[in-house]
mmCIF file of C-alpha atoms in Angstrom:
data_model
loop_
_atom_site.group_PDB
_atom_site.id
_atom_site.type_symbol
_atom_site.label_atom_id
_atom_site.label_comp_id
_atom_site.label_asym_id
_atom_site.label_seq_id
_atom_site.Cartn_x
_atom_site.Cartn_y
_atom_site.Cartn_z
ATOM 1 C CA MET A 1 -35.145 -184.994 68.499
ATOM 2 C CA GLU A 2 -38.220 -187.274 68.497
ATOM 3 C CA ASN A 3 -39.216 -186.009 71.947
ATOM 4 C CA PHE A 4 -38.626 -182.408 70.889
ATOM 5 C CA ASN A 5 -40.904 -182.706 67.846
ATOM 6 C CA ASP A 6 -43.599 -184.541 69.805
ATOM 7 C CA LEU A 7 -43.493 -181.991 72.632
ATOM 8 C CA ALA A 8 -43.881 -179.168 70.121
ATOM 9 C CA ALA A 9 -46.908 -180.919 68.606
ATOM 10 C CA PHE A 10 -48.441 -181.511 72.046
ATOM 11 C CA ALA A 11 -48.015 -177.833 72.979
ATOM 12 C CA VAL A 12 -49.936 -176.700 69.897
ATOM 13 C CA VAL A 13 -52.792 -179.140 70.543
ATOM 14 C CA ALA A 14 -53.000 -178.168 74.217
ATOM 15 C CA ARG A 15 -53.119 -174.459 73.416
ATOM 16 C CA GLU A 16 -55.628 -174.863 70.561
ATOM 17 C CA ARG A 17 -57.733 -177.438 72.489
ATOM 18 C CA SER A 18 -58.408 -179.035 69.135
ATOM 19 C CA PHE A 19 -56.623 -181.593 67.003
ATOM 20 C CA THR A 20 -58.232 -180.174 63.872
ATOM 21 C CA ARG A 21 -57.055 -176.581 64.454
ATOM 22 C CA ALA A 22 -53.625 -177.733 65.644
ATOM 23 C CA ALA A 23 -53.215 -179.977 62.597
ATOM 24 C CA ALA A 24 -54.042 -177.050 60.306
ATOM 25 C CA LYS A 25 -51.366 -174.936 62.023
ATOM 26 C CA LEU A 26 -48.783 -177.686 61.818
ATOM 27 C CA ARG A 27 -49.827 -178.656 58.268
ATOM 28 C CA VAL A 28 -50.329 -182.319 59.093
ATOM 29 C CA SER A 29 -53.435 -184.517 59.191
ATOM 30 C CA PRO A 30 -55.461 -184.702 62.458
ATOM 31 C CA SER A 31 -54.975 -188.480 62.556
ATOM 32 C CA ALA A 32 -51.177 -188.171 62.233
ATOM 33 C CA LEU A 33 -51.131 -185.516 64.947
ATOM 34 C CA SER A 34 -53.259 -187.662 67.234
ATOM 35 C CA GLN A 35 -50.842 -190.557 66.766
ATOM 36 C CA THR A 36 -47.852 -188.285 67.540
ATOM 37 C CA VAL A 37 -49.382 -187.235 70.872
ATOM 38 C CA ARG A 38 -50.359 -190.833 71.657
ATOM 39 C CA ASN A 39 -46.753 -191.944 71.075
ATOM 40 C CA LEU A 40 -45.523 -189.243 73.470
ATOM 41 C CA GLU A 41 -48.014 -190.356 76.132
ATOM 42 C CA GLU A 42 -46.891 -193.972 75.756
ATOM 43 C CA ARG A 43 -43.224 -193.052 76.183
ATOM 44 C CA LEU A 44 -43.995 -190.951 79.273
ATOM 45 C CA GLY A 45 -46.490 -193.492 80.680
ATOM 46 C CA LEU A 46 -48.928 -190.613 81.355
ATOM 47 C CA ARG A 47 -52.104 -189.336 79.748
ATOM 48 C CA LEU A 48 -51.590 -185.706 78.743
ATOM 49 C CA LEU A 49 -54.898 -184.959 76.988
ATOM 50 C CA THR A 50 -58.489 -185.918 77.629
ATOM 51 C CA ARG A 51 -60.265 -186.432 74.326
ATOM 52 C CA THR A 52 -64.003 -186.337 73.731
ATOM 53 C CA THR A 53 -65.954 -186.119 70.488
ATOM 54 C CA ARG A 54 -66.398 -182.359 71.041
ATOM 55 C CA SER A 55 -63.293 -181.140 72.837
ATOM 56 C CA VAL A 56 -59.729 -181.722 73.920
ATOM 57 C CA ALA A 57 -58.484 -180.730 77.375
ATOM 58 C CA SER A 58 -55.197 -181.141 79.220
ATOM 59 C CA THR A 59 -54.944 -183.499 82.148
ATOM 60 C CA GLU A 60 -53.177 -182.398 85.334
ATOM 61 C CA ALA A 61 -49.952 -183.889 83.956
ATOM 62 C CA GLY A 62 -50.593 -182.191 80.616
ATOM 63 C CA GLU A 63 -51.134 -178.788 82.261
ATOM 64 C CA ARG A 64 -47.907 -179.145 84.213
ATOM 65 C CA LEU A 65 -45.954 -180.123 81.106
ATOM 66 C CA LEU A 66 -47.460 -177.252 79.093
ATOM 67 C CA ARG A 67 -46.519 -174.708 81.790
ATOM 68 C CA THR A 68 -42.949 -175.990 81.633
ATOM 69 C CA ILE A 69 -42.386 -176.229 77.880
ATOM 70 C CA ALA A 70 -44.581 -173.428 76.512
ATOM 71 C CA PRO A 71 -42.292 -170.561 77.674
ATOM 72 C CA ARG A 72 -39.270 -172.381 76.200
ATOM 73 C CA PHE A 73 -40.909 -172.754 72.821
ATOM 74 C CA GLU A 74 -41.956 -169.105 72.936
ATOM 75 C CA GLU A 75 -38.333 -168.117 73.609
ATOM 76 C CA ILE A 76 -37.168 -170.222 70.671
ATOM 77 C CA GLU A 77 -39.801 -168.715 68.382
ATOM 78 C CA ALA A 78 -38.852 -165.198 69.486
ATOM 79 C CA GLU A 79 -35.154 -165.854 68.829
ATOM 80 C CA LEU A 80 -35.904 -167.309 65.395
ATOM 81 C CA ALA A 81 -37.927 -164.193 64.603
ATOM 82 C CA ALA A 82 -35.024 -162.014 65.748
ATOM 83 C CA LEU A 83 -32.611 -163.978 63.557
ATOM 84 C CA SER A 84 -34.929 -163.583 60.593
ATOM 85 C CA ALA A 85 -34.920 -159.840 61.195
ATOM 86 C CA LEU A 86 -31.138 -159.822 60.666
ATOM 87 C CA ARG A 87 -31.792 -160.435 56.985
ATOM 88 C CA ASP A 88 -33.554 -157.086 56.825
ATOM 89 C CA LYS A 89 -31.302 -155.305 59.334
ATOM 90 C CA PRO A 90 -27.824 -156.868 59.220
ATOM 91 C CA ALA A 91 -25.782 -156.646 62.402
ATOM 92 C CA GLY A 92 -22.591 -158.008 63.886
ATOM 93 C CA THR A 93 -18.829 -157.686 63.529
ATOM 94 C CA VAL A 94 -16.816 -158.279 60.357
ATOM 95 C CA ARG A 95 -13.081 -158.883 60.991
ATOM 96 C CA ILE A 96 -10.680 -158.249 58.098
ATOM 97 C CA THR A 97 -6.899 -158.553 57.880
ATOM 98 C CA ALA A 98 -5.189 -156.353 55.290
ATOM 99 C CA GLY A 99 -1.984 -154.506 54.498
ATOM 100 C CA GLU A 100 -1.745 -150.786 55.177
ATOM 101 C CA HIS A 101 -2.074 -149.729 51.540
ATOM 102 C CA PRO A 102 -5.383 -151.488 50.697
ATOM 103 C CA ALA A 103 -6.752 -150.577 54.127
ATOM 104 C CA VAL A 104 -6.136 -146.866 53.494
ATOM 105 C CA SER A 105 -6.767 -146.668 49.762
ATOM 106 C CA ILE A 106 -9.713 -149.079 49.367
ATOM 107 C CA LEU A 107 -11.293 -150.167 52.653
ATOM 108 C CA GLN A 108 -11.491 -146.763 54.340
ATOM 109 C CA PRO A 109 -13.225 -144.963 51.432
ATOM 110 C CA ALA A 110 -15.692 -147.848 51.072
ATOM 111 C CA LEU A 111 -16.496 -147.876 54.797
ATOM 112 C CA LYS A 112 -17.157 -144.144 54.688
ATOM 113 C CA ARG A 113 -20.015 -144.889 52.273
ATOM 114 C CA PHE A 114 -21.119 -148.159 53.856
ATOM 115 C CA LEU A 115 -21.207 -147.767 57.642
ATOM 116 C CA PRO A 116 -23.668 -144.831 58.012
ATOM 117 C CA ASP A 117 -26.405 -146.955 56.397
ATOM 118 C CA TYR A 118 -25.794 -149.930 58.727
ATOM 119 C CA PRO A 119 -25.314 -148.676 62.309
ATOM 120 C CA ASP A 120 -25.523 -152.207 63.761
ATOM 121 C CA ILE A 121 -22.512 -153.470 61.783
ATOM 122 C CA GLN A 122 -19.025 -153.158 63.249
ATOM 123 C CA VAL A 123 -15.916 -153.590 61.083
ATOM 124 C CA GLU A 124 -12.569 -154.485 62.622
ATOM 125 C CA ILE A 125 -9.494 -154.100 60.380
ATOM 126 C CA ILE A 126 -6.146 -155.494 61.506
ATOM 127 C CA ILE A 127 -3.093 -154.286 59.587
ATOM 128 C CA ASP A 128 -0.868 -157.286 58.910
ATOM 129 C CA TYR A 129 1.674 -157.848 56.134
ATOM 130 C CA GLY A 130 1.983 -161.587 56.720
ATOM 131 C CA LEU A 131 0.100 -164.294 54.836
ATOM 132 C CA THR A 132 -2.371 -164.717 57.683
ATOM 133 C CA ASP A 133 -4.468 -167.891 57.939
ATOM 134 C CA ILE A 134 -7.829 -166.146 58.249
ATOM 135 C CA VAL A 135 -9.673 -169.287 59.384
ATOM 136 C CA ALA A 136 -7.183 -170.139 62.147
ATOM 137 C CA GLU A 137 -6.982 -166.515 63.313
ATOM 138 C CA GLY A 138 -10.755 -165.970 63.364
ATOM 139 C CA PHE A 139 -11.017 -163.440 60.532
ATOM 140 C CA ASP A 140 -14.041 -163.268 58.256
ATOM 141 C CA ALA A 141 -11.988 -162.103 55.272
ATOM 142 C CA GLY A 142 -8.578 -160.858 54.174
ATOM 143 C CA VAL A 143 -7.103 -158.649 51.468
ATOM 144 C CA ARG A 144 -4.208 -159.718 49.236
ATOM 145 C CA MET A 145 -2.888 -159.266 45.736
ATOM 146 C CA GLY A 146 -4.796 -161.501 43.333
ATOM 147 C CA GLU A 147 -1.959 -163.963 42.731
ATOM 148 C CA GLN A 148 -1.415 -164.462 46.486
ATOM 149 C CA VAL A 149 -4.921 -165.801 47.219
ATOM 150 C CA ALA A 150 -5.110 -169.551 47.909
ATOM 151 C CA LYS A 151 -7.131 -171.574 45.414
ATOM 152 C CA ASP A 152 -9.590 -172.846 48.044
ATOM 153 C CA MET A 153 -10.734 -169.294 48.806
ATOM 154 C CA ILE A 154 -13.373 -167.165 47.127
ATOM 155 C CA ALA A 155 -11.588 -164.069 45.785
ATOM 156 C CA VAL A 156 -13.410 -160.875 44.830
ATOM 157 C CA PRO A 157 -11.534 -158.053 43.046
ATOM 158 C CA ILE A 158 -11.845 -154.829 45.030
ATOM 159 C CA GLY A 159 -9.566 -152.524 43.062
ATOM 160 C CA PRO A 160 -8.136 -151.846 39.590
ATOM 161 C CA GLN A 161 -4.774 -152.930 38.263
ATOM 162 C CA MET A 162 -1.883 -151.409 40.186
ATOM 163 C CA ARG A 163 1.442 -149.844 39.403
ATOM 164 C CA MET A 164 4.444 -148.893 41.503
ATOM 165 C CA ALA A 165 6.479 -145.676 41.304
ATOM 166 C CA VAL A 166 10.114 -144.837 42.087
ATOM 167 C CA VAL A 167 10.285 -141.378 43.663
ATOM 168 C CA ALA A 168 12.475 -138.999 45.630
ATOM 169 C CA SER A 169 12.376 -135.320 46.532
ATOM 170 C CA PRO A 170 13.854 -132.597 44.275
ATOM 171 C CA ALA A 171 16.374 -131.840 47.042
ATOM 172 C CA TYR A 172 17.596 -135.446 47.013
ATOM 173 C CA PHE A 173 18.092 -135.408 43.235
ATOM 174 C CA GLU A 174 19.995 -132.137 43.480
ATOM 175 C CA ARG A 175 22.607 -134.064 45.479
ATOM 176 C CA ASN A 176 22.352 -137.303 43.497
ATOM 177 C CA PRO A 177 21.880 -137.633 39.708
ATOM 178 C CA PRO A 178 18.487 -139.274 38.894
ATOM 179 C CA PRO A 179 18.843 -142.931 37.815
ATOM 180 C CA GLN A 180 18.447 -143.678 34.110
ATOM 181 C CA ASN A 181 18.100 -147.449 34.477
ATOM 182 C CA PRO A 182 17.658 -150.003 37.310
ATOM 183 C CA GLN A 183 21.407 -150.616 37.570
ATOM 184 C CA ASP A 184 21.913 -146.984 38.611
ATOM 185 C CA MET A 185 19.941 -147.664 41.803
ATOM 186 C CA THR A 186 23.003 -149.308 43.368
ATOM 187 C CA SER A 187 24.527 -145.864 43.891
ATOM 188 C CA HIS A 188 21.420 -144.413 45.574
ATOM 189 C CA ASN A 189 20.250 -144.335 49.180
ATOM 190 C CA CYS A 190 17.090 -146.435 48.948
ATOM 191 C CA ILE A 191 14.260 -146.417 51.487
ATOM 192 C CA ASN A 192 13.581 -150.118 51.817
ATOM 193 C CA THR A 193 10.782 -152.305 53.164
ATOM 194 C CA ARG A 194 10.895 -155.425 55.299
ATOM 195 C CA LEU A 195 7.777 -157.582 55.190
ATOM 196 C CA PRO A 196 7.209 -160.936 56.967
ATOM 197 C CA THR A 197 5.747 -162.311 53.730
ATOM 198 C CA TYR A 198 9.136 -162.087 52.008
ATOM 199 C CA GLY A 199 11.391 -162.822 54.975
ATOM 200 C CA GLY A 200 14.068 -160.256 54.120
ATOM 201 C CA VAL A 201 14.183 -156.793 52.609
ATOM 202 C CA PHE A 202 11.614 -156.441 49.836
ATOM 203 C CA SER A 203 13.224 -156.219 46.376
ATOM 204 C CA TRP A 204 11.855 -153.755 43.854
ATOM 205 C CA GLY A 205 10.319 -155.438 40.825
ATOM 206 C CA LEU A 206 11.028 -153.443 37.655
ATOM 207 C CA GLU A 207 10.192 -154.568 34.135
ATOM 208 C CA LYS A 208 10.513 -153.218 30.598
ATOM 209 C CA ASN A 209 9.888 -154.907 27.245
ATOM 210 C CA GLY A 210 9.582 -158.281 28.928
ATOM 211 C CA ARG A 211 12.844 -157.887 30.824
ATOM 212 C CA GLU A 212 12.382 -158.162 34.590
ATOM 213 C CA VAL A 213 14.912 -156.781 37.056
ATOM 214 C CA LYS A 214 14.869 -157.234 40.845
ATOM 215 C CA VAL A 215 16.533 -154.240 42.489
ATOM 216 C CA ARG A 216 18.141 -155.057 45.855
ATOM 217 C CA ALA A 217 19.541 -151.620 46.641
ATOM 218 C CA ASP A 218 21.057 -150.611 49.959
ATOM 219 C CA GLY A 219 19.898 -147.725 52.074
ATOM 220 C CA GLN A 220 19.973 -146.226 55.539
ATOM 221 C CA LEU A 221 16.254 -146.730 56.185
ATOM 222 C CA ILE A 222 14.108 -149.867 56.367
ATOM 223 C CA TYR A 223 10.439 -149.674 57.317
ATOM 224 C CA ASN A 224 7.375 -151.871 57.402
ATOM 225 C CA SER A 225 5.158 -148.762 57.192
ATOM 226 C CA LEU A 226 3.867 -147.172 53.999
ATOM 227 C CA SER A 227 3.377 -143.752 55.579
ATOM 228 C CA MET A 228 6.931 -143.654 56.980
ATOM 229 C CA ARG A 229 8.432 -144.502 53.591
ATOM 230 C CA LEU A 230 6.472 -141.652 52.053
ATOM 231 C CA SER A 231 7.442 -139.181 54.786
ATOM 232 C CA SER A 232 11.122 -140.078 54.457
ATOM 233 C CA ALA A 233 11.016 -139.610 50.682
ATOM 234 C CA LEU A 234 9.372 -136.207 51.144
ATOM 235 C CA ASP A 235 12.089 -135.316 53.666
ATOM 236 C CA GLY A 236 14.801 -136.008 51.068
ATOM 237 C CA LEU A 237 16.255 -139.033 52.860
ATOM 238 C CA GLY A 238 16.313 -141.336 49.838
ATOM 239 C CA VAL A 239 14.520 -142.984 46.921
ATOM 240 C CA ALA A 240 11.300 -144.865 47.674
ATOM 241 C CA TYR A 241 9.397 -147.562 45.798
ATOM 242 C CA MET A 242 5.727 -146.772 46.439
ATOM 243 C CA PRO A 243 2.230 -147.582 45.143
ATOM 244 C CA GLU A 244 1.571 -145.081 42.367
ATOM 245 C CA ASP A 245 -1.700 -143.768 43.774
ATOM 246 C CA GLN A 246 0.038 -142.764 47.017
ATOM 247 C CA VAL A 247 2.627 -140.514 45.347
ATOM 248 C CA LEU A 248 0.885 -138.991 42.317
ATOM 249 C CA PRO A 249 -0.463 -135.958 44.259
ATOM 250 C CA TYR A 250 3.073 -135.154 45.462
ATOM 251 C CA VAL A 251 4.516 -135.608 41.981
ATOM 252 C CA ALA A 252 1.836 -133.277 40.632
ATOM 253 C CA ASP A 253 2.684 -130.483 43.118
ATOM 254 C CA GLY A 254 6.435 -130.918 42.675
ATOM 255 C CA ARG A 255 7.242 -132.268 46.116
ATOM 256 C CA LEU A 256 8.384 -135.575 44.617
ATOM 257 C CA VAL A 257 10.103 -136.441 41.348
ATOM 258 C CA ARG A 258 9.311 -139.687 39.580
ATOM 259 C CA VAL A 259 12.024 -141.716 37.812
ATOM 260 C CA LEU A 260 12.189 -145.015 35.896
ATOM 261 C CA GLU A 261 8.495 -144.711 35.047
ATOM 262 C CA ASP A 262 8.891 -146.850 31.923
ATOM 263 C CA TRP A 263 10.214 -149.663 34.167
ATOM 264 C CA CYS A 264 7.026 -149.801 36.280
ATOM 265 C CA PRO A 265 4.398 -152.081 34.658
ATOM 266 C CA TYR A 266 0.817 -152.697 35.754
ATOM 267 C CA PHE A 267 -0.105 -155.834 37.709
ATOM 268 C CA PRO A 268 -3.296 -157.381 39.196
ATOM 269 C CA GLY A 269 -4.743 -155.403 42.088
ATOM 270 C CA TYR A 270 -6.184 -156.282 45.474
ATOM 271 C CA HIS A 271 -8.753 -158.988 46.157
ATOM 272 C CA LEU A 272 -10.949 -159.608 49.188
ATOM 273 C CA TYR A 273 -10.952 -163.326 49.992
ATOM 274 C CA TYR A 274 -12.872 -165.573 52.369
ATOM 275 C CA PRO A 275 -13.414 -169.337 52.871
ATOM 276 C CA SER A 276 -15.611 -170.975 50.265
ATOM 277 C CA ARG A 277 -16.909 -173.515 52.768
ATOM 278 C CA ARG A 278 -18.202 -170.912 55.224
ATOM 279 C CA GLN A 279 -21.608 -169.350 54.749
ATOM 280 C CA GLN A 280 -21.382 -165.586 54.579
ATOM 281 C CA SER A 281 -23.002 -163.552 57.298
ATOM 282 C CA PRO A 282 -25.456 -160.922 55.990
ATOM 283 C CA ALA A 283 -23.021 -158.215 57.140
ATOM 284 C CA LEU A 284 -20.090 -159.725 55.204
ATOM 285 C CA ALA A 285 -22.253 -160.297 52.116
ATOM 286 C CA LEU A 286 -23.219 -156.611 52.103
ATOM 287 C CA LEU A 287 -19.626 -155.475 52.561
ATOM 288 C CA VAL A 288 -18.411 -157.749 49.755
ATOM 289 C CA ASP A 289 -20.951 -156.185 47.406
ATOM 290 C CA VAL A 290 -19.859 -152.671 48.375
ATOM 291 C CA LEU A 291 -16.162 -153.468 47.922
ATOM 292 C CA ARG A 292 -16.513 -155.407 44.649
ATOM 293 C CA TYR A 293 -14.579 -153.560 41.929
ATOM 294 C CA ARG A 294 -16.629 -152.765 38.861
ATOM 295 C CA SER A 295 -14.508 -151.555 35.974
ATOM 296 C CA ARG A 296 -15.598 -148.240 34.597
#
């Protein structure tokens, strides 16, 4: 590092042909700069500059050294300038791991607004229901429910509180009486979910007046796909437990019927999380700001 700093100082003096002008550029005193160059010459055992009371000129050795190092310093300066430009024009790839629901309901709409303004940013979203270690797997950020985020991560809310819905098609309920309470679900054909996070089939969390019930109903279908659960419910193949926002349009047009609504409470929504010890890239910082949920 000492040689690097001294070589940089020598290059400025050699190009300026003046200790006074070079010192002004480097913001040091001429005497300190002169001593820096003298120390470099002593370590090399060569005189690099010829000094007179009126001028400074490079020796043959100095000219050779300047021809060698000057282009390298120019390359470094150009790259530093390019990096500085990233602050004004962010670029690069942001890798995010998320479940299907937040990817479709939150990330996609946000990216529709965000990406056209930043053509040099690329966003890669990997759908994964496991509790992925984003540092080990090389992700910049992940999306989870608020209570699932590790305490050593920075967590930013990106959506409102959530609620689930129990739904089936009118045709299904023509064949099977609608349930009046969670216990009735044992007689229904449930469209279930298997997620690596939970190990087995995901149990439906229902709650009313502080009483919580975990429904572990049987059914002919088990998916790890949100869209397939919805399609099967629309096809009349069973009762599905779905994020409310995904089924409300179908309930409104009569293609699905909602039951046990008073057993479906609200709970904390999705958070974007990333390591607190890692400095954010400009691209990630921008995306975090776009995704940040601001209550209305």
